[in-house]
CSV table of C-alpha atoms in Angstrom, one decimal:
chain,number,residue,atom,x,y,z
A,29,MET,CA,149.4,-9.2,36.3
A,30,LEU,CA,150.8,-5.7,36.3
A,31,LYS,CA,151.0,-4.3,39.9
A,32,ASN,CA,150.2,-0.7,40.7
A,33,HIS,CA,152.2,1.0,43.4
A,34,LYS,CA,152.5,4.5,44.8
A,35,ILE,CA,154.9,6.9,43.2
A,36,ASN,CA,157.4,8.4,45.6
A,37,LEU,CA,156.3,12.0,45.9
A,38,PHE,CA,159.7,13.4,46.4
A,39,LEU,CA,161.0,11.8,43.2
A,40,LEU,CA,158.1,13.0,41.3
A,41,LEU,CA,158.6,16.6,42.5
A,42,LEU,CA,162.3,16.2,41.7
A,43,CYS,CA,161.5,15.2,38.2
A,44,TYR,CA,159.4,18.2,37.4
A,45,ALA,CA,161.9,20.5,39.0
A,46,CYS,CA,164.4,19.6,36.4
A,47,ASN,CA,164.3,21.5,33.1
A,48,ASN,CA,167.1,20.1,30.8
A,49,TYR,CA,164.7,18.1,28.6
A,50,SER,CA,163.2,18.9,25.2
A,51,ASP,CA,160.1,21.1,25.2
A,52,VAL,CA,157.4,19.0,23.6
A,53,SER,CA,154.5,21.4,24.4
A,54,ASN,CA,154.3,22.2,20.7
A,55,LEU,CA,153.9,18.6,19.5
A,56,SER,CA,151.4,18.3,16.7
A,57,GLN,CA,148.7,21.0,17.2
A,58,GLN,CA,146.2,19.2,15.0
A,59,ALA,CA,143.0,18.0,16.6
A,60,PHE,CA,143.8,14.8,18.5
A,61,PRO,CA,141.7,11.7,19.0
A,62,HIS,CA,139.3,11.5,21.9
A,63,GLY,CA,137.2,8.5,22.9
A,64,LYS,CA,138.4,4.9,23.2
A,65,PHE,CA,140.2,3.0,20.5
A,66,GLN,CA,141.3,-0.5,19.7
A,67,LEU,CA,143.5,-2.3,17.2
A,68,ASP,CA,141.6,-4.1,14.4
A,69,SER,CA,143.0,-6.6,12.0
A,70,LEU,CA,141.8,-5.5,8.5
A,71,SER,CA,143.9,-7.4,6.0
A,72,THR,CA,147.0,-9.5,5.4
A,73,PHE,CA,150.2,-8.9,3.5
A,74,THR,CA,152.3,-11.7,2.1
A,75,ILE,CA,155.7,-11.8,0.3
A,76,PRO,CA,157.4,-14.9,-1.3
A,77,ILE,CA,160.6,-16.1,0.4
A,78,ASP,CA,163.2,-18.7,-0.7
A,79,LYS,CA,164.3,-21.8,1.2
A,80,GLU,CA,167.3,-20.0,2.5
A,81,THR,CA,165.2,-17.5,4.4
A,82,PRO,CA,164.2,-18.4,8.0
A,83,PHE,CA,161.0,-17.2,9.5
A,84,GLU,CA,163.0,-15.2,12.0
A,85,VAL,CA,164.0,-12.4,9.6
A,86,HIS,CA,165.8,-9.4,11.1
A,87,SER,CA,165.5,-5.6,10.9
A,88,LEU,CA,162.6,-5.2,8.5
A,89,ASN,CA,162.7,-1.7,6.9
A,90,TYR,CA,159.8,-0.2,5.0
A,91,PHE,CA,160.5,3.0,3.1
A,92,SER,CA,159.3,5.2,0.2
A,93,TYR,CA,161.8,6.4,-2.4
A,94,GLU,CA,161.1,8.4,-5.6
A,95,GLY,CA,157.5,7.3,-5.7
A,96,GLY,CA,158.2,3.6,-5.0
A,97,LYS,CA,157.4,1.7,-1.8
A,98,PHE,CA,159.9,-0.9,-0.6
A,99,LEU,CA,160.4,-3.5,2.1
A,100,ALA,CA,163.9,-4.8,3.0
A,101,PHE,CA,165.3,-7.2,5.6
A,102,LEU,CA,168.5,-8.9,6.7
A,103,ASN,CA,168.7,-12.6,6.3
A,104,THR,CA,171.2,-13.8,8.9
A,105,MET,CA,171.0,-17.4,7.8
A,106,ASN,CA,172.7,-16.7,4.4
A,107,ASN,CA,174.2,-13.3,5.2
A,108,SER,CA,172.2,-11.5,2.5
A,109,VAL,CA,169.9,-8.5,2.2
A,110,TYR,CA,166.5,-8.9,0.5
A,111,LEU,CA,164.8,-6.0,-1.2
A,112,TYR,CA,161.1,-6.2,-2.2
A,113,ASN,CA,158.6,-4.0,-4.1
A,114,TYR,CA,156.0,-3.5,-1.4
A,115,GLU,CA,153.0,-2.8,-3.7
A,116,LEU,CA,153.8,-5.7,-6.1
A,117,ARG,CA,154.9,-8.0,-3.3
A,118,GLU,CA,157.8,-9.1,-5.5
A,119,LEU,CA,161.5,-9.7,-4.7
A,120,ILE,CA,163.6,-7.0,-6.5
A,121,LYS,CA,167.0,-8.0,-5.5
A,122,LYS,CA,169.0,-10.3,-3.2
A,123,ILE,CA,172.3,-8.7,-2.1
A,124,PRO,CA,174.9,-11.3,-0.8
A,125,LEU,CA,177.3,-10.0,1.7
A,126,GLN,CA,181.0,-11.1,1.7
A,127,ALA,CA,182.4,-12.5,4.9
A,128,GLU,CA,186.1,-11.9,4.0
A,129,GLY,CA,188.1,-10.0,1.5
A,130,PRO,CA,188.1,-6.3,0.4
A,131,ASP,CA,184.3,-6.1,0.9
A,132,GLY,CA,184.2,-8.5,3.8
A,133,VAL,CA,181.8,-7.5,6.6
A,134,GLY,CA,181.9,-10.7,8.7
A,135,ASP,CA,179.7,-13.8,8.7
A,136,GLN,CA,176.1,-14.2,9.6
A,137,THR,CA,177.0,-14.8,13.3
A,138,GLU,CA,178.4,-11.3,13.5
A,139,ASN,CA,175.9,-9.2,11.6
A,140,ASN,CA,172.6,-8.4,13.3
A,141,GLY,CA,172.0,-4.7,12.7
A,142,PHE,CA,170.6,-3.3,9.4
A,143,PHE,CA,169.0,-0.1,8.1
A,144,MET,CA,167.9,0.8,4.6
A,145,ASP,CA,165.9,3.8,3.4
A,146,THR,CA,167.0,3.9,-0.2
A,147,PRO,CA,167.5,1.1,-2.8
A,148,GLU,CA,170.9,2.4,-3.6
A,149,HIS,CA,172.7,1.5,-0.3
A,150,PHE,CA,172.2,0.4,3.3
A,151,TYR,CA,173.9,0.3,6.7
A,152,LEU,CA,175.0,-2.9,8.4
A,153,LEU,CA,176.2,-3.4,12.0
A,154,ASN,CA,178.8,-6.0,12.8
A,155,SER,CA,178.0,-6.3,16.6
A,156,ARG,CA,181.0,-8.6,17.3
A,157,ARG,CA,183.6,-6.2,15.8
A,158,ASP,CA,181.5,-3.1,16.7
A,159,ILE,CA,181.8,-1.8,13.1
A,160,LEU,CA,179.2,0.1,11.1
A,161,PHE,CA,179.3,-0.3,7.3
A,162,ASN,CA,177.8,1.6,4.5
A,163,ILE,CA,177.3,-0.8,1.6
A,164,ASP,CA,176.0,-0.3,-1.9
A,165,ASP,CA,173.3,-2.3,-3.7
A,166,GLN,CA,176.0,-4.6,-5.2
A,167,GLY,CA,177.5,-5.5,-1.7
A,168,LYS,CA,180.5,-3.2,-2.1
A,169,ILE,CA,181.7,-1.3,1.0
A,170,LEU,CA,181.4,2.4,0.6
A,171,GLU,CA,182.6,3.4,4.1
A,172,SER,CA,183.0,2.0,7.6
A,173,LEU,CA,183.2,3.3,11.1
A,174,ASN,CA,184.8,1.7,14.2
A,175,LEU,CA,182.4,2.2,17.1
A,176,ARG,CA,184.9,1.3,19.8
A,177,SER,CA,185.8,4.8,20.7
A,178,GLY,CA,185.3,7.2,23.6
A,179,LYS,CA,185.6,7.0,27.4
A,180,GLU,CA,182.1,5.7,27.9
A,181,PHE,CA,182.6,2.8,25.5
A,182,GLU,CA,185.6,1.5,27.5
A,183,GLU,CA,184.2,2.4,31.0
A,184,TYR,CA,181.0,0.5,30.5
A,185,ASP,CA,182.2,-2.2,28.1
A,186,LEU,CA,179.4,-1.2,25.7
A,187,GLN,CA,178.2,-3.3,22.9
A,188,PRO,CA,176.0,-1.9,20.1
A,189,PHE,CA,173.4,-4.5,19.5
A,190,THR,CA,170.1,-4.6,17.6
A,191,GLU,CA,167.3,-7.0,17.3
A,192,ASN,CA,163.7,-6.8,16.0
A,193,GLY,CA,162.4,-5.3,19.2
A,194,HIS,CA,165.2,-2.7,19.3
A,195,PRO,CA,166.0,-1.7,15.7
A,196,ILE,CA,168.3,0.9,14.1
A,197,ILE,CA,166.3,3.9,13.1
A,198,ARG,CA,167.1,7.2,11.4
A,199,ALA,CA,166.6,10.5,13.3
A,200,GLY,CA,167.5,13.5,11.1
A,201,ASN,CA,171.1,13.1,9.9
A,202,SER,CA,171.9,10.4,12.4
A,203,LEU,CA,171.4,6.7,12.9
A,204,VAL,CA,170.2,5.6,16.4
A,205,ILE,CA,171.6,2.3,17.6
A,206,PRO,CA,170.7,0.6,20.9
A,207,GLY,CA,173.5,-0.8,23.1
A,208,ARG,CA,174.1,-3.4,25.8
A,209,PHE,CA,176.3,-3.1,28.8
A,210,GLY,CA,179.1,-5.6,29.6
A,211,ASN,CA,180.2,-3.9,32.8
A,212,PHE,CA,177.9,-5.5,35.4
A,213,ALA,CA,179.8,-3.9,38.2
A,214,ALA,CA,178.6,-0.5,37.0
A,215,ILE,CA,175.1,-1.8,37.0
A,216,ARG,CA,175.3,-3.2,40.5
A,217,ASP,CA,176.8,0.1,41.7
A,218,PHE,CA,173.8,2.0,40.2
A,219,ASN,CA,176.1,4.1,38.0
A,220,GLU,CA,174.4,6.3,35.4
A,221,LEU,CA,174.7,4.3,32.1
A,222,PRO,CA,174.5,5.3,28.4
A,223,ALA,CA,171.5,4.1,26.5
A,224,LEU,CA,171.6,5.0,22.8
A,225,LEU,CA,174.3,5.5,20.2
A,226,PHE,CA,173.9,8.3,17.7
A,227,VAL,CA,176.1,8.1,14.6
A,228,LYS,CA,176.3,10.8,12.0
A,229,ILE,CA,175.8,9.7,8.4
A,230,GLU,CA,176.8,11.2,5.1
A,231,PRO,CA,179.6,10.5,5.9
A,232,LEU,CA,179.7,8.1,8.8
A,233,SER,CA,181.3,9.9,11.8
A,234,ASN,CA,181.1,11.1,15.4
A,235,PRO,CA,179.6,8.2,17.4
A,236,VAL,CA,178.1,9.6,20.6
A,237,TRP,CA,176.3,7.8,23.4
A,238,ARG,CA,173.2,9.8,24.5
A,239,GLY,CA,170.0,9.3,26.5
A,240,ARG,CA,171.4,8.5,29.9
A,241,MET,CA,168.9,6.8,32.2
A,242,PRO,CA,167.3,9.1,34.8
A,243,ASP,CA,168.9,8.7,38.2
A,244,PHE,CA,165.8,7.8,40.0
A,245,PHE,CA,165.3,4.6,38.0
A,246,ASN,CA,168.7,3.2,39.0
A,247,GLN,CA,168.0,1.8,42.5
A,248,ASN,CA,165.1,-0.5,41.4
A,249,PHE,CA,165.7,-1.0,37.8
A,250,TYR,CA,168.0,-3.8,36.7
A,251,SER,CA,167.3,-7.5,36.5
A,252,LEU,CA,168.4,-10.4,34.3
A,253,HIS,CA,165.0,-10.9,32.6
A,254,ASN,CA,164.7,-10.2,28.9
A,255,TYR,CA,164.3,-6.5,27.9
A,256,SER,CA,164.9,-5.4,31.4
A,257,TYR,CA,167.4,-2.7,30.9
A,258,GLU,CA,167.5,-1.8,27.2
A,259,PRO,CA,165.6,1.3,26.1
A,260,THR,CA,162.7,1.3,23.6
A,261,TYR,CA,162.3,4.3,21.3
A,262,CYS,CA,160.7,5.7,18.2
A,263,LEU,CA,160.4,9.0,16.4
A,264,ASP,CA,157.9,11.4,18.0
A,265,PHE,CA,154.6,12.5,16.4
A,266,ASP,CA,156.2,15.3,14.4
A,267,GLU,CA,159.3,13.2,13.5
A,268,LYS,CA,161.6,15.8,15.1
A,269,ASN,CA,162.9,14.1,18.3
A,270,LEU,CA,163.0,10.7,19.8
A,271,LEU,CA,160.6,9.3,22.3
A,272,VAL,CA,162.5,7.0,24.7
A,273,ALA,CA,161.2,4.7,27.5
A,274,TRP,CA,162.4,1.8,29.7
A,275,PRO,CA,160.7,-1.5,30.4
A,276,VAL,CA,159.9,-0.9,34.1
A,277,SER,CA,158.4,2.5,33.9
A,278,ALA,CA,155.2,4.0,32.4
A,279,ASP,CA,157.1,7.3,31.8
A,280,ILE,CA,158.0,8.3,28.3
A,281,TYR,CA,160.8,10.9,27.6
A,282,SER,CA,161.7,13.1,24.8
A,283,LEU,CA,165.3,13.2,23.5
A,284,SER,CA,166.5,15.8,21.0
A,285,ASN,CA,169.3,15.1,18.5
A,286,ASN,CA,171.8,17.3,20.6
A,287,GLN,CA,170.7,16.3,24.0
A,288,ILE,CA,172.8,14.1,26.3
A,289,SER,CA,170.7,13.5,29.3
A,290,LEU,CA,167.2,12.4,30.2
A,291,SER,CA,167.3,13.9,33.7
A,292,GLY,CA,164.3,16.2,33.2
A,293,ALA,CA,160.6,15.4,33.6
A,294,PRO,CA,159.0,12.9,31.3
A,295,VAL,CA,156.7,14.2,28.6
A,296,SER,CA,154.2,11.4,29.5
A,297,PRO,CA,154.3,10.7,33.3
A,298,GLY,CA,152.4,7.5,34.2
A,299,VAL,CA,150.4,7.0,31.0
A,300,GLY,CA,150.2,3.3,31.7
A,301,PRO,CA,150.3,1.0,34.7
A,302,LEU,CA,153.4,1.1,36.8
A,303,THR,CA,155.4,-2.1,37.2
A,304,ASN,CA,157.4,-3.5,40.0
A,305,PRO,CA,160.2,-5.5,38.4
A,306,MET,CA,161.9,-6.5,41.6
A,307,SER,CA,160.7,-9.3,43.8
A,308,ASN,CA,162.7,-11.2,46.5
A,309,ASP,CA,159.8,-13.7,47.2
A,310,PHE,CA,160.4,-16.9,45.2
A,311,SER,CA,158.4,-19.2,47.5
A,312,ASP,CA,155.7,-19.7,44.8
A,313,TYR,CA,158.3,-20.8,42.3
A,314,HIS,CA,159.6,-23.7,44.4
A,315,LYS,CA,163.1,-23.1,43.1
A,316,PRO,CA,166.2,-22.0,44.9
A,317,VAL,CA,167.0,-18.3,44.9
A,318,SER,CA,170.3,-19.2,43.2
A,319,ASP,CA,168.4,-20.1,40.0
A,320,PHE,CA,167.3,-16.5,39.7
A,321,LEU,CA,170.3,-14.7,41.2
A,322,PRO,CA,173.5,-15.4,39.2
A,323,HIS,CA,174.6,-11.8,40.0
A,324,ASP,CA,174.3,-9.9,43.3
A,325,LYS,CA,171.2,-7.7,43.6
A,326,TYR,CA,169.5,-9.3,40.6
A,327,THR,CA,166.0,-10.6,40.8
A,328,ILE,CA,163.4,-11.9,38.4
A,329,THR,CA,161.3,-9.5,36.5
A,330,THR,CA,157.6,-10.2,36.3
A,331,ASP,CA,155.9,-7.6,34.2
A,332,CYS,CA,157.4,-5.0,31.9
A,333,TYR,CA,156.9,-2.9,28.8
A,334,HIS,CA,158.5,-3.7,25.5
A,335,LYS,CA,158.3,-2.0,22.1
A,336,LEU,CA,157.4,1.7,21.6
A,337,ILE,CA,156.0,2.0,18.0
A,338,ARG,CA,155.1,5.2,16.1
A,339,LEU,CA,152.1,4.6,13.9
A,340,ASN,CA,151.4,8.1,12.5
A,341,HIS,CA,151.0,11.7,13.6
A,342,ASN,CA,148.1,10.7,15.9
A,343,PHE,CA,149.2,7.5,17.6
A,344,ILE,CA,152.0,5.5,19.1
A,345,LEU,CA,151.7,2.0,20.5
A,346,ARG,CA,153.4,0.7,23.7
A,347,GLU,CA,153.6,-3.0,24.1
A,348,VAL,CA,153.0,-4.5,27.6
A,349,PHE,CA,154.2,-7.9,28.6
A,350,ASP,CA,152.2,-9.7,31.3
A,351,ARG,CA,154.8,-12.3,32.3
A,352,PRO,CA,153.8,-15.8,33.4
A,353,GLY,CA,153.2,-16.2,37.1
A,354,ALA,CA,154.6,-19.0,39.3
A,355,GLU,CA,152.0,-21.5,38.2
A,356,ASN,CA,152.6,-21.2,34.5
A,357,PHE,CA,156.4,-20.8,35.1
A,358,ASN,CA,156.5,-24.2,36.9
A,359,LYS,CA,154.6,-25.7,34.0
A,360,ARG,CA,157.3,-24.4,31.7
A,361,LYS,CA,154.9,-21.9,30.1
A,362,TYR,CA,157.3,-19.0,29.8
A,363,MET,CA,155.7,-16.9,27.0
A,364,PRO,CA,154.2,-13.6,28.2
A,365,LYS,CA,150.9,-12.2,27.1
A,366,SER,CA,151.4,-9.3,24.7
A,367,SER,CA,149.0,-6.3,24.5
A,368,PHE,CA,149.4,-2.8,23.1
A,369,MET,CA,148.4,0.5,24.7
A,370,ILE,CA,147.2,3.1,22.2
A,371,ILE,CA,148.5,6.5,23.1
A,372,ASN,CA,147.5,9.7,21.3
A,373,ASN,CA,149.6,12.7,20.4
A,374,HIS,CA,148.8,14.4,23.7
A,375,PHE,CA,150.0,11.3,25.5
A,376,ASP,CA,146.6,10.1,26.7
A,377,ASN,CA,146.0,6.3,27.0
A,378,MET,CA,143.2,5.8,24.6
A,379,GLY,CA,142.7,2.0,25.1
A,380,GLU,CA,144.5,-1.3,25.2
A,381,THR,CA,144.2,-4.3,22.8
A,382,THR,CA,145.4,-7.8,23.5
A,383,LEU,CA,146.2,-9.4,20.1
A,384,SER,CA,145.3,-12.9,19.2
A,385,GLY,CA,147.9,-15.7,19.2
A,386,GLY,CA,149.5,-17.1,16.2
A,387,HIS,CA,151.8,-14.1,15.7
A,388,ARG,CA,155.5,-13.4,16.1
A,389,PHE,CA,155.3,-10.0,17.8
A,390,ASN,CA,159.1,-9.3,17.4
A,391,ILE,CA,158.8,-9.3,13.6
A,392,TYR,CA,157.0,-6.2,12.5
A,393,PHE,CA,157.0,-3.0,10.5
A,394,THR,CA,154.7,0.0,10.1
A,395,ASN,CA,153.6,2.1,7.1
A,396,GLU,CA,150.6,4.2,6.1
A,397,LYS,CA,148.4,1.1,6.1
A,398,GLY,CA,149.1,0.2,9.7
A,399,LEU,CA,151.1,-2.1,11.9
A,400,HIS,CA,152.3,-5.3,10.1
A,401,ILE,CA,152.9,-8.2,12.5
A,402,ALA,CA,154.3,-11.5,11.2
A,403,ARG,CA,152.0,-14.5,11.4
A,404,GLU,CA,153.1,-18.0,12.5
A,405,THR,CA,152.9,-20.3,9.5
A,406,GLU,CA,154.2,-23.6,8.3
A,407,ASN,CA,154.4,-22.3,4.7
A,408,GLU,CA,158.1,-22.3,3.8
A,409,ASN,CA,157.5,-20.3,0.6
A,410,SER,CA,156.0,-17.1,2.0
A,411,LEU,CA,156.1,-14.7,4.9
A,412,SER,CA,152.7,-13.3,6.0
A,413,PHE,CA,151.7,-10.4,8.2
A,414,THR,CA,148.4,-9.3,9.7
A,415,ILE,CA,147.8,-5.6,9.2
A,416,TYR,CA,146.4,-3.8,12.3
A,417,GLN,CA,144.9,-0.3,12.3
A,418,VAL,CA,143.6,1.9,15.1
A,419,SER,CA,139.8,2.3,15.1
A,420,GLU,CA,137.4,4.0,17.5
A,421,LEU,CA,135.2,1.8,19.6
A,422,GLN,CA,131.5,2.2,18.9
A,423,LYS,CA,129.7,4.1,21.6
């Protein structure tokens, strides 16, 4: 269960005293939702898949282009990109990627980042070689960019890395790519660490790490648990800046395209429950501390936040993980409960919905119809999604 705790007043005043953050007071001025809301499942969406496509597809991208609506994803099992007509629910094209040769981009074990917003070309991240490719719809390399550059990359042993919970997105004329940190000494010393990689496109150029973590998070932030240090992010309500958050804090920050630091006040202080990720009491787990502490100063995370998802101009969703307690942990029941906070465009918490089981919450995409979350199924010939929309609770 998420644990509330008191906010250090000094740190709170310090946050609001800072002013080098984006002014979001003019976010969408339209009438914003009042009342209480929930997520309702209204329909399903299903596309056919072949036997070479695993259920754990990566980096789903929905986009509109010249009047058409498309869905694309990266199949890491056969190193191919699949492009669908969303409205007809039909496969348009399968684009095989070459591992070696003039158009070689690496094999399926190296490629895990993908972004597509036009049927004519897409971007692929080789996270082992730290190379970003621009590839046409025939699988030919148009351009590439080595991301191993800059003082910060070497100092922190950075690794650009994406997954379904932390995808590549486009913000203006840049791609935003999440990163992981290999220099654990820097983490243990509470150094200020980079968070997100911005790469200019058209052409690919100028990789810059932005969105440094606010200083006051450092001293109680890191643990080895999943999603414990990587940022979550989405476009803001007006699609001008990024909204950025971290798993152990209810705060949400705004990050403009030319902003380096997040040291200012959050645009949404404490919109959800606070979490205490650090715990030195392992007595209930009946396991030696060494099982949880492979690195100095690391402890197990209990509760945390996960995805930050923009639905439309009115709502964003923030996923909350309620991690298993000692009793379930010792029964090898490791999966957390997943719920979503519904936040309006004035950063008010409008309600929280715990979704039913039978879903893969890390496989999702959004469009004008709502949040599509993949369903668990034994059907090898199709991939199905439940479509959720925000609805107001009846008074």
